[in-house]
Short mmCIF file of C-alpha atoms in Angstrom, two decimals:
data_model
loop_
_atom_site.label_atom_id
_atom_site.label_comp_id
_atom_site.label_asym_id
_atom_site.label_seq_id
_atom_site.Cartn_x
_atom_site.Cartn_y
_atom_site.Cartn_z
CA UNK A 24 -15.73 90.81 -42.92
CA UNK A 25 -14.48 93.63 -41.22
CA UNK A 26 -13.24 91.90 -38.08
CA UNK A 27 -11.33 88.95 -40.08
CA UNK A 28 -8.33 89.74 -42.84
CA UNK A 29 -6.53 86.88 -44.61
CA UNK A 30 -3.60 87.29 -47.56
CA UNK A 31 -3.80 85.25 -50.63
CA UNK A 32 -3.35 85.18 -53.99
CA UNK A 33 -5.49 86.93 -56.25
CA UNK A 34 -6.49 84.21 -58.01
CA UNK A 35 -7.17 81.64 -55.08
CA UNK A 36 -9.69 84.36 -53.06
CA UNK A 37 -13.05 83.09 -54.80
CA UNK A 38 -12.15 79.23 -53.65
CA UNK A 39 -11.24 80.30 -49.87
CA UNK A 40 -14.38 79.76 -47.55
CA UNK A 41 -14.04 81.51 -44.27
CA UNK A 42 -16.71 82.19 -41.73
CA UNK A 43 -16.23 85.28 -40.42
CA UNK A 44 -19.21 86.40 -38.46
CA UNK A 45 -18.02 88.40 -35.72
CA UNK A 46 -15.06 89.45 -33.76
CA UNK A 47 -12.38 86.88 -32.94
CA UNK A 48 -13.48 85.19 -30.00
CA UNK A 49 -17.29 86.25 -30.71
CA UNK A 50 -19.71 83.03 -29.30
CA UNK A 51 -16.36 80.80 -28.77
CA UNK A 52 -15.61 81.11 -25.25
CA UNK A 53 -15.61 78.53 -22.18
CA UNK A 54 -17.74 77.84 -19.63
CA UNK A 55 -16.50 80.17 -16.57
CA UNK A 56 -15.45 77.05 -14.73
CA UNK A 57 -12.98 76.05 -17.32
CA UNK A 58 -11.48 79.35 -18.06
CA UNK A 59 -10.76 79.80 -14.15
CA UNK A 60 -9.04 76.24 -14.12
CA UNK A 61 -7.22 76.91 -17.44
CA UNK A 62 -5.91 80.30 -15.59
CA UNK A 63 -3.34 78.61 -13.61
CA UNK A 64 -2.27 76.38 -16.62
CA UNK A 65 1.06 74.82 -16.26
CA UNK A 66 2.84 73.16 -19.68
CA UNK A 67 4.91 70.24 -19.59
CA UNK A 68 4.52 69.27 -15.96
CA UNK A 69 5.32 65.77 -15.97
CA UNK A 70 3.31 63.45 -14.63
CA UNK A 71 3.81 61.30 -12.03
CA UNK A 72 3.36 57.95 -13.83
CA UNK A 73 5.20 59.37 -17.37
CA UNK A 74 8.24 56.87 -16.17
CA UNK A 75 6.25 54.03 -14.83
CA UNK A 76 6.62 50.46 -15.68
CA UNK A 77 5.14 47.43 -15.80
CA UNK A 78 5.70 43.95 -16.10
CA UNK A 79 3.24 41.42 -18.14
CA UNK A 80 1.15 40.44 -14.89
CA UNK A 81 0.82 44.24 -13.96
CA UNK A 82 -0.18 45.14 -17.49
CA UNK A 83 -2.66 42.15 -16.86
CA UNK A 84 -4.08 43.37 -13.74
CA UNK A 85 -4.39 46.77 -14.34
CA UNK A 86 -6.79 45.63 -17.72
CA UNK A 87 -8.93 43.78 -15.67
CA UNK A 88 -8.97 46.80 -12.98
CA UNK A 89 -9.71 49.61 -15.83
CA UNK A 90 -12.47 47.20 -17.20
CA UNK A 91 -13.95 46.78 -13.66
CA UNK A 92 -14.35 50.81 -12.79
CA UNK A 93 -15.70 51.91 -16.52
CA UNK A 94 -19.15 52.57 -17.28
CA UNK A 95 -19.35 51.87 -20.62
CA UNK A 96 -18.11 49.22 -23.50
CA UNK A 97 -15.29 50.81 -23.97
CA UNK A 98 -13.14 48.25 -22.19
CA UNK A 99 -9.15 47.10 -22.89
CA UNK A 100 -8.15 44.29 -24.34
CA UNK A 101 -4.81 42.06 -23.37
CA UNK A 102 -3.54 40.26 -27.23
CA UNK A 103 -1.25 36.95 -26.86
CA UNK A 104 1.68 38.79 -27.92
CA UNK A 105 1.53 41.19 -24.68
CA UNK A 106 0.06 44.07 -26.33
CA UNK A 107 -3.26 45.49 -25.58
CA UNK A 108 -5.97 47.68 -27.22
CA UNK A 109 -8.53 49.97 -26.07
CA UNK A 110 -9.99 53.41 -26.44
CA UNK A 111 -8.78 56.99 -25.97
CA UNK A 112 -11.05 59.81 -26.33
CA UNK A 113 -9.39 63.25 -27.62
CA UNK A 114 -11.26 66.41 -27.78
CA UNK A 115 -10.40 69.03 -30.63
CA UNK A 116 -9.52 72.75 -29.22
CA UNK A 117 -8.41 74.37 -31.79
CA UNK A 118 -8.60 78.06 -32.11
CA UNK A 119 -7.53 78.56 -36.22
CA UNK A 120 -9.62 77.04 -39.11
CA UNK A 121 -8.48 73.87 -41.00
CA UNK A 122 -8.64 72.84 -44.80
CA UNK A 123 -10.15 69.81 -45.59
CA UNK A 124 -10.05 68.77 -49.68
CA UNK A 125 -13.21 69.73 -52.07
CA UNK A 126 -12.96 69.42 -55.85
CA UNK A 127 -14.98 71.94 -58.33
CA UNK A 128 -15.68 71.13 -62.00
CA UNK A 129 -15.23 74.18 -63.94
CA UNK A 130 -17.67 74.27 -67.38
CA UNK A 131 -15.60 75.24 -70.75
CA UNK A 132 -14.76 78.88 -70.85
CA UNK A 133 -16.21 78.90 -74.65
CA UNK A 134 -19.96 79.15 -74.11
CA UNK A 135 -22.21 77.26 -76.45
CA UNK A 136 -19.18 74.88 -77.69
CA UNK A 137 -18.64 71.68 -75.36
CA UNK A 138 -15.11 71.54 -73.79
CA UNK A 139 -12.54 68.66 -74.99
CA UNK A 140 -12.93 67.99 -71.32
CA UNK A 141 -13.94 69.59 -68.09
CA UNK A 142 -11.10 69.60 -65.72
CA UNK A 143 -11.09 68.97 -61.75
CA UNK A 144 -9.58 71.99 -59.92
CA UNK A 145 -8.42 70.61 -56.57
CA UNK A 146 -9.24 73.94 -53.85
CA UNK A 147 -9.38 73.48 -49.86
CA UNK A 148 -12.01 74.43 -48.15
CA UNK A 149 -11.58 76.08 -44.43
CA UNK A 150 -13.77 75.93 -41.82
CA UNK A 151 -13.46 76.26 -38.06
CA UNK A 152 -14.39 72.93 -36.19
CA UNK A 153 -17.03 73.50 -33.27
CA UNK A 154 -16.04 73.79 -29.83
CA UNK A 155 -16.46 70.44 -27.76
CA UNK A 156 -15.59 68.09 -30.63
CA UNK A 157 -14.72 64.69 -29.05
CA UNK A 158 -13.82 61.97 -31.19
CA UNK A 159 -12.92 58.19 -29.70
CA UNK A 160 -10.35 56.14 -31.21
CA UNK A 161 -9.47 52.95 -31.37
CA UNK A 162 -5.83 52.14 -30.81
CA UNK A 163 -2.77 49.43 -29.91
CA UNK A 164 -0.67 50.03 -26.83
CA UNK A 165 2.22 51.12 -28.94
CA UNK A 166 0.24 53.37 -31.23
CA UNK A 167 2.19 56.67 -30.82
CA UNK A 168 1.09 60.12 -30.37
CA UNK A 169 2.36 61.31 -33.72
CA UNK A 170 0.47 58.19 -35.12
CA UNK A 171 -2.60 59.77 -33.19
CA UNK A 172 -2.89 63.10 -34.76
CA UNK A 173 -2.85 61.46 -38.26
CA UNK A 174 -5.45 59.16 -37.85
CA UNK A 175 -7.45 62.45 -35.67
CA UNK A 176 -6.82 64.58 -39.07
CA UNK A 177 -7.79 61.39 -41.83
CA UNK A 178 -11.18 61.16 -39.63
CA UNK A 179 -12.14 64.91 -40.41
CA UNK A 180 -10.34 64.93 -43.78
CA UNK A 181 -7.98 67.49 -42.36
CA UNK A 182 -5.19 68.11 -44.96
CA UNK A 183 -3.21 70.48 -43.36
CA UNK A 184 0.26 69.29 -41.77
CA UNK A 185 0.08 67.12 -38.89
CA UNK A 186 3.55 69.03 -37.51
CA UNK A 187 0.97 71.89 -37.08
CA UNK A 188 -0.58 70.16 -34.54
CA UNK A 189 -0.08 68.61 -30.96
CA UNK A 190 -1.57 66.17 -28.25
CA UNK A 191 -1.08 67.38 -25.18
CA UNK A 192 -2.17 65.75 -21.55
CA UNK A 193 -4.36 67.27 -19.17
CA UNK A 194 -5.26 66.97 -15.56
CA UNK A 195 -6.78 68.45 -12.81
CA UNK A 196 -5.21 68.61 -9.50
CA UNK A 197 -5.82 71.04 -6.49
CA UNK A 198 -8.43 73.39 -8.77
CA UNK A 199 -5.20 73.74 -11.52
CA UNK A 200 -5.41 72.21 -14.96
CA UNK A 201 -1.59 70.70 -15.93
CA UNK A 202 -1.19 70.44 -19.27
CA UNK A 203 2.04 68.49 -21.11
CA UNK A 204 2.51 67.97 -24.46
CA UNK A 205 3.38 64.68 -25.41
CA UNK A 206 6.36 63.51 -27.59
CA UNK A 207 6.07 61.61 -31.04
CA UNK A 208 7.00 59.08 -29.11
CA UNK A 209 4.74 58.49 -26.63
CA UNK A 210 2.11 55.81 -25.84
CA UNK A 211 -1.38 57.59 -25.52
CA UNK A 212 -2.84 53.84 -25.17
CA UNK A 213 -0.42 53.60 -21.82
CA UNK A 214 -0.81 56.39 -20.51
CA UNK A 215 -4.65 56.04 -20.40
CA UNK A 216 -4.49 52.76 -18.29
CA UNK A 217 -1.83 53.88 -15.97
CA UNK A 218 -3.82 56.87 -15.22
CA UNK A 219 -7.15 54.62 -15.14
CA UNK A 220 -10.35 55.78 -16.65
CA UNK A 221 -11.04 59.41 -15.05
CA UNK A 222 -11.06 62.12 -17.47
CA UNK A 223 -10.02 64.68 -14.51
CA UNK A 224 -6.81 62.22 -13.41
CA UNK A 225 -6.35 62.53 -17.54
CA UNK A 226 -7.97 63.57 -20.61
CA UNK A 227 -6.19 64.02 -24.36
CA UNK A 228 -6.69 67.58 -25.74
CA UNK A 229 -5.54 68.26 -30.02
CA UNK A 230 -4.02 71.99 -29.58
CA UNK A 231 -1.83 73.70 -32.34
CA UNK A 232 1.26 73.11 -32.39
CA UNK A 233 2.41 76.44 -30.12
CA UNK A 234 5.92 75.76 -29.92
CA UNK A 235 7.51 79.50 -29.28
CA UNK A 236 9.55 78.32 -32.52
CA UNK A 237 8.57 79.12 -36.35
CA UNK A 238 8.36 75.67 -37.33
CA UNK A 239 8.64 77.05 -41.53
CA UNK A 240 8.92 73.19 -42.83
CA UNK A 241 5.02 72.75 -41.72
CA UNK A 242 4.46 75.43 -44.63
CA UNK A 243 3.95 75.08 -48.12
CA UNK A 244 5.90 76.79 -50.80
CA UNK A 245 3.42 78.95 -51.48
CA UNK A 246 2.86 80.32 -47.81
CA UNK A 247 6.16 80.52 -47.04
CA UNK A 248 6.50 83.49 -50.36
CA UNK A 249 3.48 84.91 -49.04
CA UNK A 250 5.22 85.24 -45.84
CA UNK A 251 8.73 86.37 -47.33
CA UNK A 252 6.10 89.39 -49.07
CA UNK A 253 5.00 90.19 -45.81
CA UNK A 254 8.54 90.94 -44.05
CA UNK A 255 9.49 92.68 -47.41
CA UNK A 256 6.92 95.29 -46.94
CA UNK A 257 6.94 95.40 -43.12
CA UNK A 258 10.82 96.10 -43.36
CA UNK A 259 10.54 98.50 -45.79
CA UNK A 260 7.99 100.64 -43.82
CA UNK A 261 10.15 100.31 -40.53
CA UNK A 262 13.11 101.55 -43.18
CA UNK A 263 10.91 104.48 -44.18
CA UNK A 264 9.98 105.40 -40.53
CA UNK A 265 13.63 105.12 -39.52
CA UNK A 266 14.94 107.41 -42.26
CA UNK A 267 12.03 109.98 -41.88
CA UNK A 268 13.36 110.27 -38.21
CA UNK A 269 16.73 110.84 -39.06
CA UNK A 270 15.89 113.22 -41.64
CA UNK A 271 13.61 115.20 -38.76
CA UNK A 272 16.89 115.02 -36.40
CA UNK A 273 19.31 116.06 -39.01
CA UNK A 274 16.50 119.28 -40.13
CA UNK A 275 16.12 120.28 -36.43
CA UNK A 276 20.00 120.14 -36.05
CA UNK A 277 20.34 122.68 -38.94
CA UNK A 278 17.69 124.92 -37.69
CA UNK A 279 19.64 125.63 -34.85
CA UNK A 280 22.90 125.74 -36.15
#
């Protein structure tokens, strides 16, 4: 397609799958509500119960109050050692395609003689996932947030790095959205009952991984030469442009001379 352009190696370009129907952005916007909220975004705002704590009889009572103002079975659950369980419900915004595995058998090259064997050439498959996906999970009150994204990426069969993606926290407060990206760390589990069980007080979002920072170790060795190709040729043409306009200078300066 004419509005989508992807690098890759010659012999990899019949096994990529891209859906490329339209110009970026084509048929994936918003609502208008959510794009005027998301306008006055503000990252990493911490949130007001990020350093709460509480004992074993708080933990207790806060259960039985989450369990009391739900509307569904989705309740908490207190365990004998202390810990609890429960749901968290994450929804998927993310703007680039992922790979998930596939496996094609390729027939013997010598047609009419059957192969010793036909081999399994492993190829990922890319797809962008639809806007609004929501998937529940099922977690411990010390499950982390790293631990999160794995089991978000196993469920869709996701086989890109997990580094290249991030679970951030959102709210809604005073017609702003706040949005903080949680550390590795972090409990999503307690976080959920602090904040109780209103998506607006606090919903989980998966986002890439926008960091401002190159993170190059979430890249495979392959990638990472594509990449080193690209700033060979892209620092060769600004070489090129920077000579030619020397050369222009050092032409004009002779003319008048």
């Amino acid at each position: 397609s004419p509005d989508c352009s992807f690098t890759c190696h010659y012999r990899c370009r019949a096994l990529v799958r891209l859906d490329c129907s339209g110009p970026p952005g084509a048929g994936d916007k918003d609502d208008g509500t959510e794009q005027a909220l998301e306008k006055d975004t503000n990252v990493d705002e911490p949130s007001e119960w990020e350093k709460t704590e509480l004992d074993q009889a708080q933990v207790e009572q806060r259960i039985k109050e989450y369990n009391s103002q739900i509307n569904s079975n989705l309740f908490m659950s207190l365990n004998k050692d202390g810990s609890y369980t429960g749901f968290i419900k994450v929804q998927l915004k993310l703007v680039r395609p992922v790979s998930v595995p596939a496996t094609k058998r390729v027939p013997s090259l010598q047609a009419g003689r059957p192969g010793p064997r036909t081999q399994g050439v492993k190829r990922r498959t890319s797809f962008y996932l639809p806007k609004g996906t929501v998937k529940h999970l099922h977690i411990l009150s010390h499950t982390r947030a790293s631990e999160v994204i794995d089991a978000l990426l196993r469920k869709f069969t996701v086989v890109d790095n997990p580094r290249k993606f991030a679970l951030f926290e959102r709210s809604e407060k005073d017609e702003q959205v706040y949005l903080r990206k949680l550390a590795d760390e972090e409990q999503p589990l307690r976080l959920r009952l602090l904040a109780g069980p209103s998506e607006k007080v606090l919903s989980f979002v998966l986002k890439e991984n926008e960091t401002g920072e190159v993170n190059w170790d979430a890249f495979t060795l392959p990638e990472l030469h594509n990449f080193l190709r690209i700033l060979q040729r892209e620092e060769e043409e600004h070489v090129r442009q920077l000579r030619h306009r020397y050369a222009r200078c050092r032409q004009k300066m002779q003319e008048a001379l």
